[in-house]
Amino acid sequence: MSTTVTPPNQTADQTEVREPAKAAPAAPGKPKDTPARTRRTGRASRLLLGNQPRWIRPSAAALLAFTAVLYLWNLEATGYANSFYAAAIQAGTKDWTALLFGSLDAGNAITVDKPPAALWIPALVGRVFGFSPLSMLVPQALMGVAAVGLLYLTVKRISGPAAGLLAGGVLALTPVAALMFRFNNPDALLTLCLVLAAYLTTRAIEKAGWRWLAAAGAVIGLAFLTKMLQGFLIVPGLALAYLWAAPTGLGRRLLHLLAAAGGIVLVAGSYIALFQLTPASARPYMAGSETNSFLELTFGYNGLGRITGSEGGMGGGMPGGGGGMGGNVGFGGTAGITRMFGASFGGEVSWLLPSALIVLGAGLWFTRREARTSRTRAALVLWGAWLLVTAGILSFMSGTVHPYYAVALAPAIAALVGIGAVELWRGRAYWPARITLAATVLAGSVWSAVLLGRDAAWLPWIRVAAVILGVLAAAALLLRLDSLRVVPARFRRMATATVVAVSLLAGGLGSTAWTFATAAQPHSGSIPTSGPTASAMGGPGGQGGRTGFAGPGTSGPGTSGSGLADGAGLAPDGSGLAPNGSIDGGTVSGGAMGPDGASTANSQLTALLKASTAKWSGIVSGASQAASLELATDTSVIALGGWNGGDPYPTLAQFQEMVANGEIGYFISGGGMGGGGGRGGNSEVATWVAANFEAQTVGNSTVYKLTT
């Protein structure tokens, strides 16, 4: 693989600025340019175009504008997306404590089972503009635009603007990226933080700048506060690239890495200390933990438990855990080296994964004799380690894993494709580079056809076109069509453009079509998947959609035994809310009813909770049901037992104290995830309520009035 040779003190993305030619005399009748006017024009030109070819900045602006349109178009159709996070964002718009700690309700009973950073920006926007689906989702989409822009800038510094544009385009047109940047899960902010950390590390490597590296560490700390240990998966790649290639001595490189570690500790550690040192009575309970501990959540349910399945991977102590769901595509499919190519993850992110692996291996081989400080090889190490470590963990973890986690792979795949394709193109006069480039394009087109074939009824002509284009592009690259003697010199530029265009179409047609199909559909629920159908899973027992998951919920004391299938009050798409914002498609307890009956029952329950003046209008087992009720009523509802009803909060004694203080309006029988027993023992709460309060039927729901 070739690298661009540049003069000292000039980076690969800089272009030589030549002395401007002497201006020609002004034409008769035309005003003569004055020196001041020329200077003003020159400053404006430099501001708009920079000291580089005129096409670069307009092309970058077009990339960002295209990404913005793709991620913002018809965004309001998504509604509240994942009602679990939507309710927490709504709570953050009402109460600063809820915002700081990520509480699911404005009364600060219990948090979501994640750190709160991903909730902060949309909640702050909601405070300014009012809470709504758009105030929540537009920041997510803009994070996607920012991630694409940062990836462009990062790759441009290594292999030039063409590589940056290609990398940014690949990221923007990755299906799982379009899915997550149009959704309200934490993965949007996580991905942005990871790309920003890679950019800062790339800047640090250029001149051994410890400040850049410390800033990268601080951003990794923010990634940790977004999705805990998943934010650390890129750290080996960043550290290895800097340790290998930074232009300074080994001792200084090690000290600089300590500065990066200090940045991580400063940001992540400060929040952990704040949470742990805040009295439990002054903050919500930490969901997903047994001891109300942020650290337990970090290293248990959301940490090693996710990898080993030892924490009941379904979350919060649900029996069976991730292992019980391992063969289901909504939960990652079967663990193993082929998981990223399988039915669960394949259509989300693997479209160009074979191509990325080819250019990674070839690039490391072609740069094996370059100087230690080679930026191209450092970039390959950074993005390659990011890809291999993240893909390896996702492939072999036996706890809870969902297909959309693969969005963390998208920047690495895009960067490797951008750097590798452009460097191989520059070296195409060299046979090994030409063969590798042809294999890269052909692999991308063939694998795209395989993925499209898994949904054979959807636009079958695309996979045929992808293969044909791949074969044509590979042949043109091998034969060097752009430089054949039989091609007249005046047509060679056109031939070059044709080869480039066909190669791009061959590798990107399939993923682009799937991405557009993803963006055209509103997605909702807790496990969204990409593609041409609005598929999602609201949790166990939820809607199957493309995931192929359906099944009974988990029954337990104090629940209907129906899980989400009939007890969550979810909309038919698993979102938890119907498009008009009301609870629909299910009931709080008992079997599902027809549309009219369900609508009547839920409207009565909604009206009842809205009329409550208690601190919490109600309490119900499971966070999905509580979130749906909060969004429908604009009141605070306690999620008894957290996400799945298994967290030990509130205990019977705590609940009795709340009732005695008149803080809870109604106990609603049944619940979302239905984990009534679990480790939280909320069956004791249900039993005590049934023994001491009179049941009443509200529509199709059984409720107990707890206040006098």
JSON list of N, CA and C in Angstrom, two decimals, residues 15 40 78 102 130 143 155 172 205 245 286 317 358-359 376 394 438 457 459 465 485 512 547 566 587 596 642 676 689:
[
{"chain": "A", "resi": 15, "resn": "THR", "atom": "N", "xyz": [-2.37, 20.83, 0.61]},
{"chain": "A", "resi": 15, "resn": "THR", "atom": "CA", "xyz": [-2.04, 20.98, -0.81]},
{"chain": "A", "resi": 15, "resn": "THR", "atom": "C", "xyz": [-1.15, 22.19, -0.98]},
{"chain": "A", "resi": 40, "resn": "ARG", "atom": "N", "xyz": [-9.80, 41.40, -0.49]},
{"chain": "A", "resi": 40, "resn": "ARG", "atom": "CA", "xyz": [-11.10, 40.97, 0.05]},
{"chain": "A", "resi": 40, "resn": "ARG", "atom": "C", "xyz": [-11.57, 39.71, -0.63]},
{"chain": "A", "resi": 78, "resn": "THR", "atom": "N", "xyz": [-41.42, 8.68, 13.79]},
{"chain": "A", "resi": 78, "resn": "THR", "atom": "CA", "xyz": [-40.87, 7.73, 14.76]},
{"chain": "A", "resi": 78, "resn": "THR", "atom": "C", "xyz": [-41.57, 7.84, 16.11]},
{"chain": "A", "resi": 102, "resn": "GLY", "atom": "N", "xyz": [-30.61, 10.42, 35.76]},
{"chain": "A", "resi": 102, "resn": "GLY", "atom": "CA", "xyz": [-31.25, 9.54, 34.78]},
{"chain": "A", "resi": 102, "resn": "GLY", "atom": "C", "xyz": [-32.45, 8.81, 35.33]},
{"chain": "A", "resi": 130, "resn": "GLY", "atom": "N", "xyz": [-39.62, 22.60, 24.88]},
{"chain": "A", "resi": 130, "resn": "GLY", "atom": "CA", "xyz": [-40.77, 21.79, 25.26]},
{"chain": "A", "resi": 130, "resn": "GLY", "atom": "C", "xyz": [-40.56, 20.34, 24.83]},
{"chain": "A", "resi": 143, "resn": "MET", "atom": "N", "xyz": [-26.34, 14.38, 16.10]},
{"chain": "A", "resi": 143, "resn": "MET", "atom": "CA", "xyz": [-25.16, 13.63, 16.53]},
{"chain": "A", "resi": 143, "resn": "MET", "atom": "C", "xyz": [-24.63, 12.76, 15.39]},
{"chain": "A", "resi": 155, "resn": "VAL", "atom": "N", "xyz": [-10.17, 10.86, 8.79]},
{"chain": "A", "resi": 155, "resn": "VAL", "atom": "CA", "xyz": [-9.59, 10.09, 7.68]},
{"chain": "A", "resi": 155, "resn": "VAL", "atom": "C", "xyz": [-8.89, 11.02, 6.70]},
{"chain": "A", "resi": 172, "resn": "ALA", "atom": "N", "xyz": [-22.48, 7.14, 6.92]},
{"chain": "A", "resi": 172, "resn": "ALA", "atom": "CA", "xyz": [-23.84, 7.68, 6.79]},
{"chain": "A", "resi": 172, "resn": "ALA", "atom": "C", "xyz": [-24.80, 6.66, 6.20]},
{"chain": "A", "resi": 205, "resn": "ILE", "atom": "N", "xyz": [-1.27, 11.77, 17.70]},
{"chain": "A", "resi": 205, "resn": "ILE", "atom": "CA", "xyz": [-0.20, 10.98, 17.09]},
{"chain": "A", "resi": 205, "resn": "ILE", "atom": "C", "xyz": [0.67, 11.84, 16.19]},
{"chain": "A", "resi": 245, "resn": "ALA", "atom": "N", "xyz": [3.19, 4.74, 17.22]},
{"chain": "A", "resi": 245, "resn": "ALA", "atom": "CA", "xyz": [3.54, 5.68, 16.16]},
{"chain": "A", "resi": 245, "resn": "ALA", "atom": "C", "xyz": [3.83, 7.11, 16.59]},
{"chain": "A", "resi": 286, "resn": "MET", "atom": "N", "xyz": [-30.60, 3.01, 41.93]},
{"chain": "A", "resi": 286, "resn": "MET", "atom": "CA", "xyz": [-29.88, 2.61, 40.72]},
{"chain": "A", "resi": 286, "resn": "MET", "atom": "C", "xyz": [-30.45, 1.31, 40.18]},
{"chain": "A", "resi": 317, "resn": "GLY", "atom": "N", "xyz": [-31.70, -9.57, 36.83]},
{"chain": "A", "resi": 317, "resn": "GLY", "atom": "CA", "xyz": [-31.97, -10.82, 37.49]},
{"chain": "A", "resi": 317, "resn": "GLY", "atom": "C", "xyz": [-33.03, -11.66, 36.87]},
{"chain": "A", "resi": 358, "resn": "ILE", "atom": "N", "xyz": [-10.25, -7.19, 4.38]},
{"chain": "A", "resi": 358, "resn": "ILE", "atom": "CA", "xyz": [-9.26, -7.36, 3.31]},
{"chain": "A", "resi": 358, "resn": "ILE", "atom": "C", "xyz": [-8.27, -6.20, 3.30]},
{"chain": "A", "resi": 359, "resn": "VAL", "atom": "N", "xyz": [-8.78, -4.97, 3.32]},
{"chain": "A", "resi": 359, "resn": "VAL", "atom": "CA", "xyz": [-7.87, -3.82, 3.25]},
{"chain": "A", "resi": 359, "resn": "VAL", "atom": "C", "xyz": [-7.05, -3.68, 4.53]},
{"chain": "A", "resi": 376, "resn": "THR", "atom": "N", "xyz": [-0.17, 6.32, 8.13]},
{"chain": "A", "resi": 376, "resn": "THR", "atom": "CA", "xyz": [-1.09, 5.38, 7.50]},
{"chain": "A", "resi": 376, "resn": "THR", "atom": "C", "xyz": [-1.18, 4.09, 8.30]},
{"chain": "A", "resi": 394, "resn": "LEU", "atom": "N", "xyz": [-18.55, -8.53, 20.83]},
{"chain": "A", "resi": 394, "resn": "LEU", "atom": "CA", "xyz": [-19.95, -8.72, 20.45]},
{"chain": "A", "resi": 394, "resn": "LEU", "atom": "C", "xyz": [-20.20, -10.13, 19.93]},
{"chain": "A", "resi": 438, "resn": "ALA", "atom": "N", "xyz": [-9.34, -4.97, -6.44]},
{"chain": "A", "resi": 438, "resn": "ALA", "atom": "CA", "xyz": [-10.40, -5.68, -7.17]},
{"chain": "A", "resi": 438, "resn": "ALA", "atom": "C", "xyz": [-11.10, -6.67, -6.25]},
{"chain": "A", "resi": 457, "resn": "ALA", "atom": "N", "xyz": [-37.80, -11.44, -1.28]},
{"chain": "A", "resi": 457, "resn": "ALA", "atom": "CA", "xyz": [-38.94, -10.78, -1.90]},
{"chain": "A", "resi": 457, "resn": "ALA", "atom": "C", "xyz": [-38.74, -9.28, -2.06]},
{"chain": "A", "resi": 459, "resn": "LEU", "atom": "N", "xyz": [-37.09, -6.22, -3.56]},
{"chain": "A", "resi": 459, "resn": "LEU", "atom": "CA", "xyz": [-36.30, -5.67, -4.67]},
{"chain": "A", "resi": 459, "resn": "LEU", "atom": "C", "xyz": [-35.18, -6.63, -5.12]},
{"chain": "A", "resi": 465, "resn": "ALA", "atom": "N", "xyz": [-27.92, -6.70, -9.69]},
{"chain": "A", "resi": 465, "resn": "ALA", "atom": "CA", "xyz": [-27.15, -5.56, -10.16]},
{"chain": "A", "resi": 465, "resn": "ALA", "atom": "C", "xyz": [-25.84, -5.42, -9.39]},
{"chain": "A", "resi": 485, "resn": "ARG", "atom": "N", "xyz": [-3.91, 1.41, -23.50]},
{"chain": "A", "resi": 485, "resn": "ARG", "atom": "CA", "xyz": [-3.48, 2.17, -24.67]},
{"chain": "A", "resi": 485, "resn": "ARG", "atom": "C", "xyz": [-4.59, 2.28, -25.71]},
{"chain": "A", "resi": 512, "resn": "THR", "atom": "N", "xyz": [-26.74, 0.93, 0.65]},
{"chain": "A", "resi": 512, "resn": "THR", "atom": "CA", "xyz": [-27.46, 2.19, 0.45]},
{"chain": "A", "resi": 512, "resn": "THR", "atom": "C", "xyz": [-28.96, 1.95, 0.34]},
{"chain": "A", "resi": 547, "resn": "THR", "atom": "N", "xyz": [-37.44, -9.82, 13.67]},
{"chain": "A", "resi": 547, "resn": "THR", "atom": "CA", "xyz": [-36.56, -10.54, 14.56]},
{"chain": "A", "resi": 547, "resn": "THR", "atom": "C", "xyz": [-36.98, -11.98, 14.74]},
{"chain": "A", "resi": 566, "resn": "ASP", "atom": "N", "xyz": [-49.51, -9.47, 26.25]},
{"chain": "A", "resi": 566, "resn": "ASP", "atom": "CA", "xyz": [-50.85, -8.99, 26.52]},
{"chain": "A", "resi": 566, "resn": "ASP", "atom": "C", "xyz": [-50.93, -8.09, 27.74]},
{"chain": "A", "resi": 587, "resn": "THR", "atom": "N", "xyz": [-53.56, -4.28, 27.41]},
{"chain": "A", "resi": 587, "resn": "THR", "atom": "CA", "xyz": [-54.14, -3.83, 28.65]},
{"chain": "A", "resi": 587, "resn": "THR", "atom": "C", "xyz": [-53.15, -4.03, 29.77]},
{"chain": "A", "resi": 596, "resn": "ASP", "atom": "N", "xyz": [-61.51, -1.29, 20.08]},
{"chain": "A", "resi": 596, "resn": "ASP", "atom": "CA", "xyz": [-62.44, -0.41, 20.78]},
{"chain": "A", "resi": 596, "resn": "ASP", "atom": "C", "xyz": [-62.38, -0.63, 22.28]},
{"chain": "A", "resi": 642, "resn": "GLY", "atom": "N", "xyz": [-37.99, -1.95, 38.73]},
{"chain": "A", "resi": 642, "resn": "GLY", "atom": "CA", "xyz": [-37.13, -1.53, 37.63]},
{"chain": "A", "resi": 642, "resn": "GLY", "atom": "C", "xyz": [-37.55, -2.09, 36.29]},
{"chain": "A", "resi": 676, "resn": "GLY", "atom": "N", "xyz": [-42.62, -10.31, 38.40]},
{"chain": "A", "resi": 676, "resn": "GLY", "atom": "CA", "xyz": [-43.17, -10.00, 39.71]},
{"chain": "A", "resi": 676, "resn": "GLY", "atom": "C", "xyz": [-42.42, -10.63, 40.84]},
{"chain": "A", "resi": 689, "resn": "VAL", "atom": "N", "xyz": [-50.90, -5.27, 49.07]},
{"chain": "A", "resi": 689, "resn": "VAL", "atom": "CA", "xyz": [-51.92, -4.38, 48.51]},
{"chain": "A", "resi": 689, "resn": "VAL", "atom": "C", "xyz": [-53.25, -5.10, 48.40]}
]
